[in-house]
PDB file of C-alpha atoms in Angstrom:
ATOM      1  CA  UNK A   1      -7.331 -23.585  -3.228  1.00 90.00           C
ATOM      2  CA  UNK A   2      -3.562 -23.618  -2.414  1.00 94.00           C
ATOM      3  CA  UNK A   3      -3.333 -27.061  -3.876  1.00 95.00           C
ATOM      4  CA  UNK A   4      -4.945 -25.875  -7.091  1.00 95.00           C
ATOM      5  CA  UNK A   5      -2.421 -22.996  -7.478  1.00 95.00           C
ATOM      6  CA  UNK A   6       0.424 -25.427  -6.597  1.00 96.00           C
ATOM      7  CA  UNK A   7      -0.788 -27.751  -9.412  1.00 97.00           C
ATOM      8  CA  UNK A   8      -1.038 -24.872 -11.919  1.00 97.00           C
ATOM      9  CA  UNK A   9       2.646 -23.837 -10.980  1.00 97.00           C
ATOM     10  CA  UNK A  10       3.777 -27.450 -11.452  1.00 97.00           C
ATOM     11  CA  UNK A  11       2.276 -27.452 -14.935  1.00 97.00           C
ATOM     12  CA  UNK A  12       3.625 -23.905 -15.806  1.00 97.00           C
ATOM     13  CA  UNK A  13       6.366 -22.639 -13.393  1.00 96.00           C
ATOM     14  CA  UNK A  14       6.245 -19.247 -15.056  1.00 97.00           C
ATOM     15  CA  UNK A  15       2.528 -18.671 -14.429  1.00 96.00           C
ATOM     16  CA  UNK A  16       2.758 -15.356 -12.548  1.00 97.00           C
ATOM     17  CA  UNK A  17      -0.935 -15.240 -11.667  1.00 97.00           C
ATOM     18  CA  UNK A  18      -0.799 -18.598  -9.957  1.00 97.00           C
ATOM     19  CA  UNK A  19       2.084 -17.507  -7.714  1.00 98.00           C
ATOM     20  CA  UNK A  20       0.258 -14.241  -6.967  1.00 97.00           C
ATOM     21  CA  UNK A  21      -3.010 -15.923  -6.122  1.00 97.00           C
ATOM     22  CA  UNK A  22      -1.322 -18.443  -3.979  1.00 97.00           C
ATOM     23  CA  UNK A  23       0.628 -15.746  -2.173  1.00 97.00           C
ATOM     24  CA  UNK A  24      -2.565 -13.817  -1.559  1.00 96.00           C
ATOM     25  CA  UNK A  25      -4.200 -16.955  -0.308  1.00 96.00           C
ATOM     26  CA  UNK A  26      -1.226 -17.723   2.148  1.00 96.00           C
ATOM     27  CA  UNK A  27      -1.372 -14.075   3.356  1.00 95.00           C
ATOM     28  CA  UNK A  28      -5.078 -13.515   3.623  1.00 92.00           C
ATOM     29  CA  UNK A  29      -6.592 -16.931   4.421  1.00 94.00           C
ATOM     30  CA  UNK A  30      -3.848 -18.930   6.138  1.00 93.00           C
ATOM     31  CA  UNK A  31      -1.629 -16.257   7.666  1.00 91.00           C
ATOM     32  CA  UNK A  32       1.403 -18.124   6.350  1.00 95.00           C
ATOM     33  CA  UNK A  33       3.400 -15.027   5.641  1.00 96.00           C
ATOM     34  CA  UNK A  34       6.743 -16.728   5.064  1.00 96.00           C
ATOM     35  CA  UNK A  35       5.176 -18.811   2.275  1.00 97.00           C
ATOM     36  CA  UNK A  36       3.491 -15.605   0.918  1.00 97.00           C
ATOM     37  CA  UNK A  37       6.816 -13.812   0.800  1.00 98.00           C
ATOM     38  CA  UNK A  38       8.390 -16.672  -1.130  1.00 98.00           C
ATOM     39  CA  UNK A  39       5.619 -16.552  -3.685  1.00 98.00           C
ATOM     40  CA  UNK A  40       5.735 -12.732  -3.918  1.00 98.00           C
ATOM     41  CA  UNK A  41       9.510 -12.977  -4.474  1.00 98.00           C
ATOM     42  CA  UNK A  42       8.873 -15.415  -7.311  1.00 98.00           C
ATOM     43  CA  UNK A  43       6.211 -13.129  -8.801  1.00 98.00           C
ATOM     44  CA  UNK A  44       8.766 -10.250  -8.710  1.00 98.00           C
ATOM     45  CA  UNK A  45      11.453 -12.382 -10.295  1.00 98.00           C
ATOM     46  CA  UNK A  46       9.144 -13.376 -13.113  1.00 98.00           C
ATOM     47  CA  UNK A  47       7.475  -9.896 -13.480  1.00 98.00           C
ATOM     48  CA  UNK A  48       9.555  -7.033 -11.889  1.00 98.00           C
ATOM     49  CA  UNK A  49       6.715  -4.584 -12.696  1.00 98.00           C
ATOM     50  CA  UNK A  50       4.011  -6.340 -10.636  1.00 97.00           C
ATOM     51  CA  UNK A  51       2.856  -3.583  -8.313  1.00 98.00           C
ATOM     52  CA  UNK A  52       0.628  -5.787  -6.131  1.00 97.00           C
ATOM     53  CA  UNK A  53       3.380  -8.172  -5.313  1.00 98.00           C
ATOM     54  CA  UNK A  54       5.547  -5.273  -4.018  1.00 98.00           C
ATOM     55  CA  UNK A  55       2.614  -3.774  -2.155  1.00 98.00           C
ATOM     56  CA  UNK A  56       1.552  -7.013  -0.487  1.00 97.00           C
ATOM     57  CA  UNK A  57       5.130  -7.943   0.403  1.00 98.00           C
ATOM     58  CA  UNK A  58       5.578  -4.400   1.880  1.00 98.00           C
ATOM     59  CA  UNK A  59       2.443  -4.961   4.029  1.00 96.00           C
ATOM     60  CA  UNK A  60       3.804  -8.263   5.419  1.00 97.00           C
ATOM     61  CA  UNK A  61       7.171  -6.686   6.141  1.00 97.00           C
ATOM     62  CA  UNK A  62       5.485  -3.759   7.915  1.00 97.00           C
ATOM     63  CA  UNK A  63       3.378  -6.083  10.050  1.00 95.00           C
ATOM     64  CA  UNK A  64       6.608  -8.106  10.898  1.00 95.00           C
ATOM     65  CA  UNK A  65       8.323  -4.935  12.009  1.00 96.00           C
ATOM     66  CA  UNK A  66      10.666  -4.875   9.045  1.00 97.00           C
ATOM     67  CA  UNK A  67      10.017  -1.179   8.276  1.00 98.00           C
ATOM     68  CA  UNK A  68      13.056  -0.641   6.040  1.00 98.00           C
ATOM     69  CA  UNK A  69      12.079  -3.582   3.812  1.00 98.00           C
ATOM     70  CA  UNK A  70       8.518  -2.308   3.615  1.00 98.00           C
ATOM     71  CA  UNK A  71       9.759   1.163   2.713  1.00 98.00           C
ATOM     72  CA  UNK A  72      12.076  -0.277   0.041  1.00 98.00           C
ATOM     73  CA  UNK A  73       9.091  -2.119  -1.715  1.00 98.00           C
ATOM     74  CA  UNK A  74       6.802   0.895  -1.464  1.00 98.00           C
ATOM     75  CA  UNK A  75       9.476   3.118  -3.027  1.00 98.00           C
ATOM     76  CA  UNK A  76       9.914   0.541  -5.800  1.00 98.00           C
ATOM     77  CA  UNK A  77       6.178   0.760  -6.444  1.00 98.00           C
ATOM     78  CA  UNK A  78       6.338   4.503  -6.719  1.00 98.00           C
ATOM     79  CA  UNK A  79       9.310   4.314  -9.060  1.00 98.00           C
ATOM     80  CA  UNK A  80       7.086   2.180 -11.354  1.00 98.00           C
ATOM     81  CA  UNK A  81       3.896   4.204 -10.867  1.00 98.00           C
ATOM     82  CA  UNK A  82       4.243   7.707  -9.478  1.00 98.00           C
ATOM     83  CA  UNK A  83       0.439   7.946  -8.975  1.00 97.00           C
ATOM     84  CA  UNK A  84      -0.088   4.832  -6.871  1.00 98.00           C
ATOM     85  CA  UNK A  85      -2.253   6.138  -4.030  1.00 97.00           C
ATOM     86  CA  UNK A  86      -1.961   2.818  -2.063  1.00 97.00           C
ATOM     87  CA  UNK A  87       1.824   3.096  -2.183  1.00 98.00           C
ATOM     88  CA  UNK A  88       1.738   6.721  -0.872  1.00 98.00           C
ATOM     89  CA  UNK A  89      -0.575   5.698   1.911  1.00 97.00           C
ATOM     90  CA  UNK A  90       1.496   2.687   2.879  1.00 98.00           C
ATOM     91  CA  UNK A  91       4.771   4.691   2.738  1.00 98.00           C
ATOM     92  CA  UNK A  92       3.170   7.450   4.910  1.00 97.00           C
ATOM     93  CA  UNK A  93       2.366   4.935   7.537  1.00 97.00           C
ATOM     94  CA  UNK A  94       5.874   3.407   7.405  1.00 98.00           C
ATOM     95  CA  UNK A  95       7.482   6.871   7.432  1.00 98.00           C
ATOM     96  CA  UNK A  96       5.377   7.723  10.519  1.00 96.00           C
ATOM     97  CA  UNK A  97       6.614   4.693  12.318  1.00 96.00           C
ATOM     98  CA  UNK A  98      10.185   5.508  11.355  1.00 97.00           C
ATOM     99  CA  UNK A  99       9.786   8.959  12.797  1.00 96.00           C
ATOM    100  CA  UNK A 100       9.711  10.871   9.451  1.00 97.00           C
ATOM    101  CA  UNK A 101       6.635  12.912  10.341  1.00 94.00           C
ATOM    102  CA  UNK A 102       6.862  15.453   7.602  1.00 94.00           C
ATOM    103  CA  UNK A 103       7.411  12.719   5.006  1.00 97.00           C
ATOM    104  CA  UNK A 104       4.456  10.824   6.446  1.00 96.00           C
ATOM    105  CA  UNK A 105       2.211  13.906   6.188  1.00 94.00           C
ATOM    106  CA  UNK A 106       3.240  14.588   2.688  1.00 96.00           C
ATOM    107  CA  UNK A 107       2.620  10.996   1.579  1.00 97.00           C
ATOM    108  CA  UNK A 108      -0.775  10.681   3.267  1.00 96.00           C
ATOM    109  CA  UNK A 109      -1.989  13.954   1.834  1.00 94.00           C
ATOM    110  CA  UNK A 110      -0.780  12.892  -1.632  1.00 96.00           C
ATOM    111  CA  UNK A 111      -2.698   9.478  -1.236  1.00 97.00           C
ATOM    112  CA  UNK A 112      -5.783  11.494  -0.106  1.00 94.00           C
ATOM    113  CA  UNK A 113      -5.627  13.688  -3.185  1.00 93.00           C
ATOM    114  CA  UNK A 114      -5.092  10.707  -5.588  1.00 96.00           C
ATOM    115  CA  UNK A 115      -8.060   8.852  -4.088  1.00 95.00           C
ATOM    116  CA  UNK A 116     -10.190  11.942  -4.432  1.00 92.00           C
ATOM    117  CA  UNK A 117      -9.252  12.486  -8.068  1.00 92.00           C
ATOM    118  CA  UNK A 118     -10.240   8.887  -8.777  1.00 93.00           C
ATOM    119  CA  UNK A 119     -13.548   9.322  -6.993  1.00 91.00           C
ATOM    120  CA  UNK A 120     -12.674   6.661  -4.454  1.00 92.00           C
ATOM    121  CA  UNK A 121     -14.466   8.255  -1.514  1.00 91.00           C
ATOM    122  CA  UNK A 122     -14.146   5.182   0.765  1.00 94.00           C
ATOM    123  CA  UNK A 123     -10.344   5.415   0.610  1.00 94.00           C
ATOM    124  CA  UNK A 124     -10.563   9.185   0.970  1.00 90.00           C
ATOM    125  CA  UNK A 125     -12.422   8.664   4.174  1.00 90.00           C
ATOM    126  CA  UNK A 126     -10.030   5.989   5.333  1.00 93.00           C
ATOM    127  CA  UNK A 127      -7.031   8.167   4.610  1.00 93.00           C
ATOM    128  CA  UNK A 128      -8.680  11.127   6.297  1.00 90.00           C
ATOM    129  CA  UNK A 129      -9.332   9.218   9.473  1.00 90.00           C
ATOM    130  CA  UNK A 130      -5.800   7.840   9.263  1.00 91.00           C
ATOM    131  CA  UNK A 131      -4.374  11.390   9.045  1.00 91.00           C
ATOM    132  CA  UNK A 132      -6.507  12.485  12.005  1.00 88.00           C
ATOM    133  CA  UNK A 133      -5.577   9.540  14.122  1.00 89.00           C
ATOM    134  CA  UNK A 134      -1.837   9.653  13.478  1.00 90.00           C
ATOM    135  CA  UNK A 135      -1.182  13.338  13.778  1.00 86.00           C
ATOM    136  CA  UNK A 136      -3.768  14.718  16.186  1.00 76.00           C
ATOM    137  CA  UNK A 137      -2.382  18.109  15.308  1.00 72.00           C
ATOM    138  CA  UNK A 138      -4.435  21.365  14.854  1.00 63.00           C
ATOM    139  CA  UNK A 139      -2.280  22.420  11.892  1.00 68.00           C
ATOM    140  CA  UNK A 140      -2.715  19.110  10.094  1.00 69.00           C
ATOM    141  CA  UNK A 141      -6.510  19.310  10.694  1.00 68.00           C
ATOM    142  CA  UNK A 142      -6.504  22.809   9.188  1.00 67.00           C
ATOM    143  CA  UNK A 143      -4.630  21.511   6.172  1.00 67.00           C
ATOM    144  CA  UNK A 144      -6.917  18.593   5.751  1.00 67.00           C
ATOM    145  CA  UNK A 145     -10.067  20.654   6.001  1.00 65.00           C
ATOM    146  CA  UNK A 146      -8.575  23.121   3.532  1.00 61.00           C
ATOM    147  CA  UNK A 147      -8.064  20.304   1.041  1.00 60.00           C
ATOM    148  CA  UNK A 148     -11.577  19.055   1.642  1.00 54.00           C
ATOM    149  CA  UNK A 149     -13.158  22.490   1.145  1.00 53.00           C
ATOM    150  CA  UNK A 150     -11.251  22.911  -2.112  1.00 53.00           C
ATOM    151  CA  UNK A 151     -12.652  19.542  -3.259  1.00 51.00           C
ATOM    152  CA  UNK A 152     -16.174  20.549  -2.351  1.00 49.00           C
ATOM    153  CA  UNK A 153     -15.863  23.908  -4.140  1.00 53.00           C
ATOM    154  CA  UNK A 154     -14.447  22.313  -7.234  1.00 56.00           C
ATOM    155  CA  UNK A 155     -17.261  19.892  -7.549  1.00 55.00           C
ATOM    156  CA  UNK A 156     -19.923  22.756  -7.617  1.00 52.00           C
TER     157      UNK A 156
END
């Protein structure tokens, strides 16, 4: 698979999708994160508005302990798309690990709301459990259940 993307890139060095697919393959199938980062960098240089390249690069940076780099990429995503739930969720996690608890709560609740509006209940459930796991705080639980009860009432 990687060889196929490499051949496509050799034929057309500006083929963003080939770099993106190869980076995803490096990241998800081989665990070669340095190679994935190089390809995500190339994607971003060819298409500075490619949200998935920033998000995936942010994920690798987070897992590598490079929290500031991860935060930078997620903030770039939000500057391009202020309604990107995945970026809010990621930024919430990064902010939590950087000690910005209030910022983390705000981001995760924003992600939860965006997922709900889009009807993505799987990600709503994921974000809900993430909020409950990270904060373990009675006030946060009350806020979360308040949001959930408003959602249920609005659907009736």
